[in-house]
mmCIF file of C-alpha atoms and ligand atoms in Angstrom:
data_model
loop_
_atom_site.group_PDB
_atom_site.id
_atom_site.type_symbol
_atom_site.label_atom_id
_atom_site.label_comp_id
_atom_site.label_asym_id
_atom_site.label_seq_id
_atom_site.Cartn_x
_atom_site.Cartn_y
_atom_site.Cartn_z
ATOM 1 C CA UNK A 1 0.000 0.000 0.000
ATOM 2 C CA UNK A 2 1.289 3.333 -0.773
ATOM 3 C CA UNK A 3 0.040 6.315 0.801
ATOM 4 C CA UNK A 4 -0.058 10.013 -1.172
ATOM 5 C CA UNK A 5 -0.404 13.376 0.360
ATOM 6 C CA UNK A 6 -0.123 16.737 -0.687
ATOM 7 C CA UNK A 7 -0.077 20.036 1.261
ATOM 8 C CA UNK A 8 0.203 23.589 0.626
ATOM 9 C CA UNK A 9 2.902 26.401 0.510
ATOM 10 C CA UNK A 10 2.363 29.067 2.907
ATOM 11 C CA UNK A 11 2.593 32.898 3.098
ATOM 12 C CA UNK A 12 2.403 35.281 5.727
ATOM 13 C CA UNK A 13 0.463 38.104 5.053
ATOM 14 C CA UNK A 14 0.261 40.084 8.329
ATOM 15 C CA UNK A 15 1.985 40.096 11.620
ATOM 16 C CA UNK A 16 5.503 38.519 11.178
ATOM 17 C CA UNK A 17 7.772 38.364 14.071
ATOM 18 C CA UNK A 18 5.528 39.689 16.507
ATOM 19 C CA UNK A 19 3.603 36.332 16.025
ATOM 20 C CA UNK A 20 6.753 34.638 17.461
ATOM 21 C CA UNK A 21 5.907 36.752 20.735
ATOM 22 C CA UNK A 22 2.481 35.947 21.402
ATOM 23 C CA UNK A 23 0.922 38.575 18.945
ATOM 24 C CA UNK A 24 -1.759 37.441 15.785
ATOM 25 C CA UNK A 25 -0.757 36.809 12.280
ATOM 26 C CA UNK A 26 -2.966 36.093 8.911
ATOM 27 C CA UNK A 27 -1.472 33.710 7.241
ATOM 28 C CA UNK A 28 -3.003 32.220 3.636
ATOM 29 C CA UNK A 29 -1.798 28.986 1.432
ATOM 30 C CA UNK A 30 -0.878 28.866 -1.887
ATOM 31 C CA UNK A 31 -1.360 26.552 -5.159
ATOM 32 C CA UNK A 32 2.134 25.311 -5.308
ATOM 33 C CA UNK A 33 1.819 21.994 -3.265
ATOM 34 C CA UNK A 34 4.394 19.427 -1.876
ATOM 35 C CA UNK A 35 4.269 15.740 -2.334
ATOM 36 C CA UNK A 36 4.907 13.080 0.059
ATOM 37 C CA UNK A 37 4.609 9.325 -0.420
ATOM 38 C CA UNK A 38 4.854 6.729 2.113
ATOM 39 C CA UNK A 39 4.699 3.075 2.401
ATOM 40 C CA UNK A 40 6.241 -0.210 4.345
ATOM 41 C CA UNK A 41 9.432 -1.346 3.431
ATOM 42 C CA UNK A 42 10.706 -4.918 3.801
ATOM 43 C CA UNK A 43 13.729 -4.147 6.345
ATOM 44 C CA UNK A 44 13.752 -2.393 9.966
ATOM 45 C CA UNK A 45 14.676 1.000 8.035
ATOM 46 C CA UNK A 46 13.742 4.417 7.532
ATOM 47 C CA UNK A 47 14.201 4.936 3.314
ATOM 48 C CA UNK A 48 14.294 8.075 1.752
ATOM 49 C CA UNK A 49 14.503 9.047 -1.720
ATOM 50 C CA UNK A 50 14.609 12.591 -2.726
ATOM 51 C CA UNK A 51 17.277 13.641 -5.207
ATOM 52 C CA UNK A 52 17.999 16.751 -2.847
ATOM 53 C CA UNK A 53 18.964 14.307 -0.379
ATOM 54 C CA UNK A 54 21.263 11.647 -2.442
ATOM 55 C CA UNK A 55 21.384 9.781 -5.816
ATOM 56 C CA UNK A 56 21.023 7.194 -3.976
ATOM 57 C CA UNK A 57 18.673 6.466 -1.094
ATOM 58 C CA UNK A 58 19.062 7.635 2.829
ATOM 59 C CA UNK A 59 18.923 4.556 4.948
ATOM 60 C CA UNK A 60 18.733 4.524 8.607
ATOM 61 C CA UNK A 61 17.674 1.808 11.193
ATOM 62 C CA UNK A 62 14.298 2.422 13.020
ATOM 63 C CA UNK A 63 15.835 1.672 16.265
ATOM 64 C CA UNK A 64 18.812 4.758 15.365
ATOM 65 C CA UNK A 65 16.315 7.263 14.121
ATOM 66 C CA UNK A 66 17.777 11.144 15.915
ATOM 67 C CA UNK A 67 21.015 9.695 15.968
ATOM 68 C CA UNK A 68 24.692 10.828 14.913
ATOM 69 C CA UNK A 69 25.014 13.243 11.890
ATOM 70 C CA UNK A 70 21.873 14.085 10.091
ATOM 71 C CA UNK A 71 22.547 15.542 7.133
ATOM 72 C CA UNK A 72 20.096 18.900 6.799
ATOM 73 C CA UNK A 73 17.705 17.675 4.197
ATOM 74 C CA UNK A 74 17.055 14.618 5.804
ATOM 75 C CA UNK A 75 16.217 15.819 9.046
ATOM 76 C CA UNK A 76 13.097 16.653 8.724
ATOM 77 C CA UNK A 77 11.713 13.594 7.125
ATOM 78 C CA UNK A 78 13.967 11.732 9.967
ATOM 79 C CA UNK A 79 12.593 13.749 13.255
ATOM 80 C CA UNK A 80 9.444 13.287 12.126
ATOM 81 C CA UNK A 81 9.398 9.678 11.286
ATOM 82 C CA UNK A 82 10.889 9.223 14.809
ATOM 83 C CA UNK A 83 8.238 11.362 16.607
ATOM 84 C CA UNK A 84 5.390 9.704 15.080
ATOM 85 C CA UNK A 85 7.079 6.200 16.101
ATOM 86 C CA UNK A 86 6.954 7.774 19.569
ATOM 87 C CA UNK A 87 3.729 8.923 19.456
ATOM 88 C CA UNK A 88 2.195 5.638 18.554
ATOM 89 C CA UNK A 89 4.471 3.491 20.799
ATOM 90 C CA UNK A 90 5.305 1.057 18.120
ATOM 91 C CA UNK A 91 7.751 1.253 14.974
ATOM 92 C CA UNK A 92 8.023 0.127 11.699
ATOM 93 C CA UNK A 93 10.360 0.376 8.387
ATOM 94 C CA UNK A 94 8.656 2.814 6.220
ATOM 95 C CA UNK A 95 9.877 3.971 2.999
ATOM 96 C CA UNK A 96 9.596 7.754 2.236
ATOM 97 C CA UNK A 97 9.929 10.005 -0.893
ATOM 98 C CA UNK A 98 9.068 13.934 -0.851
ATOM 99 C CA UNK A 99 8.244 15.897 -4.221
ATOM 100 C CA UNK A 100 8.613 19.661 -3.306
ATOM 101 C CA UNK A 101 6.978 21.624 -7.260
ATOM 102 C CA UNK A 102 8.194 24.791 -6.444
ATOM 103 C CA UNK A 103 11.562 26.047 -5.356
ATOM 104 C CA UNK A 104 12.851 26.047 -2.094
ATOM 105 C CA UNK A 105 14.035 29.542 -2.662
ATOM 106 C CA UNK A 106 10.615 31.020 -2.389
ATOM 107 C CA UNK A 107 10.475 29.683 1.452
ATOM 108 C CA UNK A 108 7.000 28.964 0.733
ATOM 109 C CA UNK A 109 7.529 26.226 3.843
ATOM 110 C CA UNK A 110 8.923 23.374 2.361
ATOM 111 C CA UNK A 111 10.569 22.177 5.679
ATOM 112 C CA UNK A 112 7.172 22.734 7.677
ATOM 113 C CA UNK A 113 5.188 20.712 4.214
ATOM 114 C CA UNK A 114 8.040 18.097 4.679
ATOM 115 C CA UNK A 115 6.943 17.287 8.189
ATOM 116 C CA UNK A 116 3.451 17.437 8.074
ATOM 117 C CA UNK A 117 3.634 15.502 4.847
ATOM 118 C CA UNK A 118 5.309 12.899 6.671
ATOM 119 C CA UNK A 119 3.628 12.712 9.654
ATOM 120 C CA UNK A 120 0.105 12.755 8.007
ATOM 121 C CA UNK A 121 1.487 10.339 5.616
ATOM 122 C CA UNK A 122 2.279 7.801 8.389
ATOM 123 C CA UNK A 123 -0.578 8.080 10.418
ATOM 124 C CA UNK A 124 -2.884 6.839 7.076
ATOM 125 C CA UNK A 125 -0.493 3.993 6.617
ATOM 126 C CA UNK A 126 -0.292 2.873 10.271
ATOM 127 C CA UNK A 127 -3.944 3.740 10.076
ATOM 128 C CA UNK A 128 -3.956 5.951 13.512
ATOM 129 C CA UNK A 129 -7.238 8.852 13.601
ATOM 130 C CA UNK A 130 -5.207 12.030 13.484
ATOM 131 C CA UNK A 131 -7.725 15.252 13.939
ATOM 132 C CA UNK A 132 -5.838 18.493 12.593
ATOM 133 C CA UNK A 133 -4.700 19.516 15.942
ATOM 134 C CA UNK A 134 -3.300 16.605 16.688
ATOM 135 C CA UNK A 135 -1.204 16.515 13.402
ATOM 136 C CA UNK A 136 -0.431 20.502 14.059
ATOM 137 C CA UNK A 137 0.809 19.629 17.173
ATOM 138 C CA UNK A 138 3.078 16.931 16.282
ATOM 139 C CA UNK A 139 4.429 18.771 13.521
ATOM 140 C CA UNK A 140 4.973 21.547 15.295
ATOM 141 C CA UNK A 141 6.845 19.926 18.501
ATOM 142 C CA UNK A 142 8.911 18.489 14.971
ATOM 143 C CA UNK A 143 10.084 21.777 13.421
ATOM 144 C CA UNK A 144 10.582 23.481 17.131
ATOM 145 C CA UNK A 145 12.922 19.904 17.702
ATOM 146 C CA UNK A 146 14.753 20.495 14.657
ATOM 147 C CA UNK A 147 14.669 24.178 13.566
ATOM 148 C CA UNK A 148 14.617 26.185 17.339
ATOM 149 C CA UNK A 149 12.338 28.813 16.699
ATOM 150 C CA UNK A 150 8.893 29.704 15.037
ATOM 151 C CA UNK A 151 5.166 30.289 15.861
ATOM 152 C CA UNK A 152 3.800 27.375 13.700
ATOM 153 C CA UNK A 153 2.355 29.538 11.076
ATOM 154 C CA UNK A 154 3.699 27.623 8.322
ATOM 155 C CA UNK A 155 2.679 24.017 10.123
ATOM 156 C CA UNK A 156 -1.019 25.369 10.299
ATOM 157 C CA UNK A 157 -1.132 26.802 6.885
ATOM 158 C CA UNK A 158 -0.092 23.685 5.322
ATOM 159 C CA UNK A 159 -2.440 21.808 7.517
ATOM 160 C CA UNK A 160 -5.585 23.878 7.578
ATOM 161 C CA UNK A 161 -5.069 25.671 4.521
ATOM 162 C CA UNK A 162 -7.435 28.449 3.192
ATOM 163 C CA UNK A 163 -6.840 31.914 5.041
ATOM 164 C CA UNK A 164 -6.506 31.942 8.578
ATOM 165 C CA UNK A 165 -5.852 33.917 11.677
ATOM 166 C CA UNK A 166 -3.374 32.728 13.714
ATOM 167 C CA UNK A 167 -1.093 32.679 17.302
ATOM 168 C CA UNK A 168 2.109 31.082 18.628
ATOM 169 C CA UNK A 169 1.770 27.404 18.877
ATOM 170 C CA UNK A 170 -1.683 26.966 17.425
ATOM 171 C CA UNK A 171 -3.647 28.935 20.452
ATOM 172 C CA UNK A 172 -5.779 30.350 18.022
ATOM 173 C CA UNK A 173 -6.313 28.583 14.512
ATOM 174 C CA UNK A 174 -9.550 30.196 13.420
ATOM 175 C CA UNK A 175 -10.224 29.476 9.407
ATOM 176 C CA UNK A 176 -11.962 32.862 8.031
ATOM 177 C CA UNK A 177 -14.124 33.024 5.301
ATOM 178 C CA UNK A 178 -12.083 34.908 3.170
ATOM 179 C CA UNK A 179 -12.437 34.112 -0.770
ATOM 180 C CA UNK A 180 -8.994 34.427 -3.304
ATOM 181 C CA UNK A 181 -7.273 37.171 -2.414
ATOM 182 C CA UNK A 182 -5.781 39.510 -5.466
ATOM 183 C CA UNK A 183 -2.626 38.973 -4.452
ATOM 184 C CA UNK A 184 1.144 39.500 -6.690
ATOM 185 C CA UNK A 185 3.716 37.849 -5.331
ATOM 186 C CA UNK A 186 7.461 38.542 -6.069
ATOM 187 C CA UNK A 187 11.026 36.920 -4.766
ATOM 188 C CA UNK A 188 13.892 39.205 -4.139
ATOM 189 C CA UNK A 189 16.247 36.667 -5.435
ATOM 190 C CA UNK A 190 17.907 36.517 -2.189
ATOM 191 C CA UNK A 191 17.414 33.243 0.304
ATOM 192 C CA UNK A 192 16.541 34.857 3.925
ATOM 193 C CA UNK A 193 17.214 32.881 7.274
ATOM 194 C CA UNK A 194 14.288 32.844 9.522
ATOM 195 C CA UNK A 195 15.752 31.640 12.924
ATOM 196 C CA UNK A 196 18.734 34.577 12.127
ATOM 197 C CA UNK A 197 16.499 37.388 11.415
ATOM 198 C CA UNK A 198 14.380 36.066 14.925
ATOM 199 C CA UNK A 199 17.603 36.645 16.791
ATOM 200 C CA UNK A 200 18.269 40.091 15.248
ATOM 201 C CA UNK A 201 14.542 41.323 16.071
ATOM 202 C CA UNK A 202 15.389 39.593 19.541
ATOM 203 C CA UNK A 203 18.005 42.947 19.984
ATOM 204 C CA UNK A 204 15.211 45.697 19.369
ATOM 205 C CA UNK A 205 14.827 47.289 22.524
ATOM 206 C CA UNK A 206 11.045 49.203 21.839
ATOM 207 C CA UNK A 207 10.185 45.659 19.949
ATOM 208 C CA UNK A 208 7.132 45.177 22.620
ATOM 209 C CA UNK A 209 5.666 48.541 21.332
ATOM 210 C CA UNK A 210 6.169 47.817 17.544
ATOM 211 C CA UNK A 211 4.472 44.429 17.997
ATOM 212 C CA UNK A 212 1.675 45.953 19.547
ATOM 213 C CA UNK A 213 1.168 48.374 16.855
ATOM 214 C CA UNK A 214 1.455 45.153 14.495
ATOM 215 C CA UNK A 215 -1.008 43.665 16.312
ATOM 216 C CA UNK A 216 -3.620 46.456 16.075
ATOM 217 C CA UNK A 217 -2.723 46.540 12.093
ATOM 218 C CA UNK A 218 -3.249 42.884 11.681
ATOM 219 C CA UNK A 219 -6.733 42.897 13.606
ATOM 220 C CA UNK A 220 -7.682 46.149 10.726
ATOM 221 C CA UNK A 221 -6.090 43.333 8.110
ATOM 222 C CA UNK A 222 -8.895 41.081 9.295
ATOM 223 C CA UNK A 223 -11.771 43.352 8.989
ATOM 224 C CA UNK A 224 -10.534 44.514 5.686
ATOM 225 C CA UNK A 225 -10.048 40.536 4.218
ATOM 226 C CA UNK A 226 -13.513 39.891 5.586
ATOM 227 C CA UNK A 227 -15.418 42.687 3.952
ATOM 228 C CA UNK A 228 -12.592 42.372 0.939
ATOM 229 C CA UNK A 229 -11.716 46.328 1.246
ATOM 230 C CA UNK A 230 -8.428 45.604 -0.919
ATOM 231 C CA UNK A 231 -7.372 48.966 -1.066
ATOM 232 C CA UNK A 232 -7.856 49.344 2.880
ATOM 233 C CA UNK A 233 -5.532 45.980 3.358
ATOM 234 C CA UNK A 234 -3.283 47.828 0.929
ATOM 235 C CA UNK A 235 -2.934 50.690 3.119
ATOM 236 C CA UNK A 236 -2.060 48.484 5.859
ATOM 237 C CA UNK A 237 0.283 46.397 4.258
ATOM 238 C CA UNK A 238 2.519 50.094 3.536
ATOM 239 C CA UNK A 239 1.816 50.425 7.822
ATOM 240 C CA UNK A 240 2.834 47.158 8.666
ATOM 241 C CA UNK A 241 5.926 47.463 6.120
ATOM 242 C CA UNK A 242 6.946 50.572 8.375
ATOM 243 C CA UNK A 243 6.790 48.871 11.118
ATOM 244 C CA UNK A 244 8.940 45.369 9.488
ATOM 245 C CA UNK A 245 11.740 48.462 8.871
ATOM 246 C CA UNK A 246 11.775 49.755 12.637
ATOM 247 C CA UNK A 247 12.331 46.388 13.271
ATOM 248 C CA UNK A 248 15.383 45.752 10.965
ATOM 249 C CA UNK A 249 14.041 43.054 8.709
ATOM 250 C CA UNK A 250 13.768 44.563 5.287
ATOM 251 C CA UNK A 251 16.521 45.263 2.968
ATOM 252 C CA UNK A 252 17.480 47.258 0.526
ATOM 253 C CA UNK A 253 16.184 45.164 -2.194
ATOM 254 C CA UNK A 254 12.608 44.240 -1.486
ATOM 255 C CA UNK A 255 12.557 48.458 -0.286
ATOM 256 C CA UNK A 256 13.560 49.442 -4.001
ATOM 257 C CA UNK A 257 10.526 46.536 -4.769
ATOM 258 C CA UNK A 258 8.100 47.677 -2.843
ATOM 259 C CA UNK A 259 8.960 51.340 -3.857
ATOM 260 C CA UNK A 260 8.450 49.979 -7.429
ATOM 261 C CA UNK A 261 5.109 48.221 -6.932
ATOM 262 C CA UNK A 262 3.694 51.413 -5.056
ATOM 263 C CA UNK A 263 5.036 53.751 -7.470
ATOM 264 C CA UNK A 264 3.199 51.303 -10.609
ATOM 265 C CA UNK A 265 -0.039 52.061 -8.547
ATOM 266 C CA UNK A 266 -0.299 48.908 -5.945
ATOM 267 C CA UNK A 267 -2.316 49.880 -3.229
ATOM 268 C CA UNK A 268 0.130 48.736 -0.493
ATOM 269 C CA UNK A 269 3.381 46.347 -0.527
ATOM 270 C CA UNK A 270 5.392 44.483 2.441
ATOM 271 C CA UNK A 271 7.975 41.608 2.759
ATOM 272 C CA UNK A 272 5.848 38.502 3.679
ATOM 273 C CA UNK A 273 8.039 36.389 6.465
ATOM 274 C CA UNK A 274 11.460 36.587 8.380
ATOM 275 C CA UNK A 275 12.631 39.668 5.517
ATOM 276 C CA UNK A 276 16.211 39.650 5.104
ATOM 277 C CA UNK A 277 14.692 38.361 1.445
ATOM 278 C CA UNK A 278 12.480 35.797 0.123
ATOM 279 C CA UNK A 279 9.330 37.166 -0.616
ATOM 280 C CA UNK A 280 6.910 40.465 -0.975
ATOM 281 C CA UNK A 281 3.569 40.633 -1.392
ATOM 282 C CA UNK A 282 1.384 43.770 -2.746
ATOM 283 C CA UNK A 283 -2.275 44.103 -4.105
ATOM 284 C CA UNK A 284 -3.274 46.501 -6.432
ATOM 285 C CA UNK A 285 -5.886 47.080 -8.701
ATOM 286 C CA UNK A 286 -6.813 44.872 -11.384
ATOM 287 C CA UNK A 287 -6.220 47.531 -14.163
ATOM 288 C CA UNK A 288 -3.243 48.166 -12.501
ATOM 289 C CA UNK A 289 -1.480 44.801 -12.223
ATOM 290 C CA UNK A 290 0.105 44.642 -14.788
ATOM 291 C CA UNK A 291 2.010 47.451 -15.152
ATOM 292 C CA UNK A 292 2.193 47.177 -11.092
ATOM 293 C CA UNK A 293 4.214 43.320 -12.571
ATOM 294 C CA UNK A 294 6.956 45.313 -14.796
ATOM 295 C CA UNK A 295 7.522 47.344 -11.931
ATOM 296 C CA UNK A 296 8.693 44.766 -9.862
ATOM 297 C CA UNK A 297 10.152 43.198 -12.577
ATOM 298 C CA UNK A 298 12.330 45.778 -13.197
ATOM 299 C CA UNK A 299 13.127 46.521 -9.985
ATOM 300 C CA UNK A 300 15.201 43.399 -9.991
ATOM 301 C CA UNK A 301 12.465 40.843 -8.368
ATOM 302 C CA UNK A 302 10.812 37.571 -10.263
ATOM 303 C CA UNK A 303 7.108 37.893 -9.853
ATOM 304 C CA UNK A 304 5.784 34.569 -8.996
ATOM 305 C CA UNK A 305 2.050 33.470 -9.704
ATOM 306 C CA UNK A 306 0.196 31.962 -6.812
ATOM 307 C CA UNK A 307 -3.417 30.846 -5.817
ATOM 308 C CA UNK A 308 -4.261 31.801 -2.406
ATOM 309 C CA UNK A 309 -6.357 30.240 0.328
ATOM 310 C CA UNK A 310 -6.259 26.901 -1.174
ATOM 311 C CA UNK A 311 -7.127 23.100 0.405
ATOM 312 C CA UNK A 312 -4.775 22.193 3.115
ATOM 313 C CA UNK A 313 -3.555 19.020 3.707
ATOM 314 C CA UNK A 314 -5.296 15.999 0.906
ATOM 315 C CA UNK A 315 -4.761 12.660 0.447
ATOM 316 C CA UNK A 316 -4.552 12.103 -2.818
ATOM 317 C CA UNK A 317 -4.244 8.285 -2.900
HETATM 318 O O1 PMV B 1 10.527 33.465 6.661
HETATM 319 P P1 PMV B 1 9.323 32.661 6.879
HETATM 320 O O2 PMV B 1 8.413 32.655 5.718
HETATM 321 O O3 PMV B 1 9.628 31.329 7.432
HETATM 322 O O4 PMV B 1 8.466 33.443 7.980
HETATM 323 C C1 PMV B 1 8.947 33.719 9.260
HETATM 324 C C2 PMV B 1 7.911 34.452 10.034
HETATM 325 C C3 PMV B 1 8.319 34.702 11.466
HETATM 326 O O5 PMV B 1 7.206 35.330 12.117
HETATM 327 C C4 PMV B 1 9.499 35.658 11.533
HETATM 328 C C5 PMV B 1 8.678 33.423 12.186
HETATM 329 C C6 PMV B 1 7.527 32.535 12.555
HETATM 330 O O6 PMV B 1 7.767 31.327 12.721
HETATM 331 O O7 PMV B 1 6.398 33.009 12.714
#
């Protein structure tokens, strides 16, 4: 038997870094989806193909699973495989391939997708209930094991999908009816570290305030997804953008970006994540959006065409 399941990319669309302190975030999932297939396999190891990984395939025994050198891109698939062995207090040697679409440049959350991919994945083949908490949790205690830091966002996106508002550690994971959301999308062509830009915020010494004032601009965000006032959540993208700069997190290029998208007409533009690079996000009008595209474009950054508020976590066979 041979278990598929797909899950979504993430982005964070309000509330960055202050989530990581206890504040809300909005959070939506895009098209681009990640693959994971998982079945038995006829020894006491943990398989893993993935060309990423190796040519050939990443053995390890069941009974070693967390120990010695992991090598990055297994680690995920590892940690996981050895929590959910935990978890159900019995073990098993599972074979385990991972298909990631999109590039892991984007940091569209292919290491959360990984592990809930994995962990979902298992609990189908081992045939253990798993509610969407349950799975957020275990994913979550998974990244937190292996990465150090992070709210979850990315775990709950890819679980829950759609649009949704969200706090540290899955407090609050409240769905909201929010339909597609005109969204452009555009990578600096520069790979950001989350757990380095954390640290960095960490050093603000008025950070408290600034997340408060996030906070109040994310709850606005809300109301103006809800009632789909798209130039209103522009406008507070541009405050909450501010606010990512007080805090040290944007650079230079996704500023000249954002500059560009604004000047093209966009209603409002920020850096969506840790900044330091990967991704920003603006909405403009539709009339607009295409010139708002060049912009960007020639700014230096590769627009990148994404569904939002798609299905979260499927299994597909
Ligand atoms: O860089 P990304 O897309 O992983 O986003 C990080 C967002 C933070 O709020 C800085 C961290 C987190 O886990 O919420």
């Amino acid at each position: 038997m041979q278990i598929t399941i797909s899950v979504p990319g993430k982005l964070m669309l309000f509330g960055e870094h202050a989530v990581v302190f206890g504040h809300n975030s909005l959070v939506t999932s895009v098209s681009q989806r990640l693959t994971t297939v998982v079945e038995f396999s006829n020894d006491d190891n943990l398989i893993l193909t993935h060309k990423d990984i190796s040519n050939d395939n990443y053995r390890k025994s069941i009974y070693e699973l967390g120990d010695g050198e992991i090598s990055k891109e297994a680690r995920f698939v590892e940690i996981s495989t050895k929590n959910f062995f935990q978890k159900i207090g019995k073990k098993k040697g599972v074979k385990i391939s991972t298909q990631c679409p999109f590039s892991k440049k984007y940091g569209f959350g292919s290491s959360a997708g990984v592990t809930v991919g994995v962990i979902a994945g298992l609990a189908k083949l081992f045939e253990v209930p798993f509610g969407k908490k349950e799975l957020f949790d275990l994913s979550y205690k998974t990244v937190l094991e292996v990465q150090g830091k992070g709210s979850g966002f990315d775990v709950a996106a890819a679980i829950y999908g759609g649009t949704i508002y969200f706090t540290t550690g899955g407090k609050i994971i409240e769905p909201l009816e929010v339909t597609r959301i005109p969204l452009i999308v555009a990578y600096s062509g520069i790979k950001a570290d989350t757990v380095q830009m954390i640290e960095k915020v960490m050093k603000i010494d008025n950070r408290e305030q600034i997340f408060q004032e996030i906070e109040t601009i994310t709850n606005k965000a809300r109301d103006a997804m809800l009632t789909k006032n798209w130039e209103g959540l522009g406008s507070l993208m541009n405050l909450n953008q501010n606010l990512l700069v007080k805090l040290g997190v944007s650079i230079p290029k996704l500023d000249l970006m954002i500059k560009a998208a604004n000047g093209a007409g966009a209603w409002g533009a920020k850096l969506s994540g840790a900044g330091g690079g990967d991704c920003m996000i603006c909405i403009a009008p539709e009339e607009k959006k295409a010139q708002v595209e060049k912009a960007i474009t020639d700014a230096g950054g590769e627009v990148v065409r994404v569904d939002t508020g798609v299905d979260g976590t499927r299994i597909e066979s």
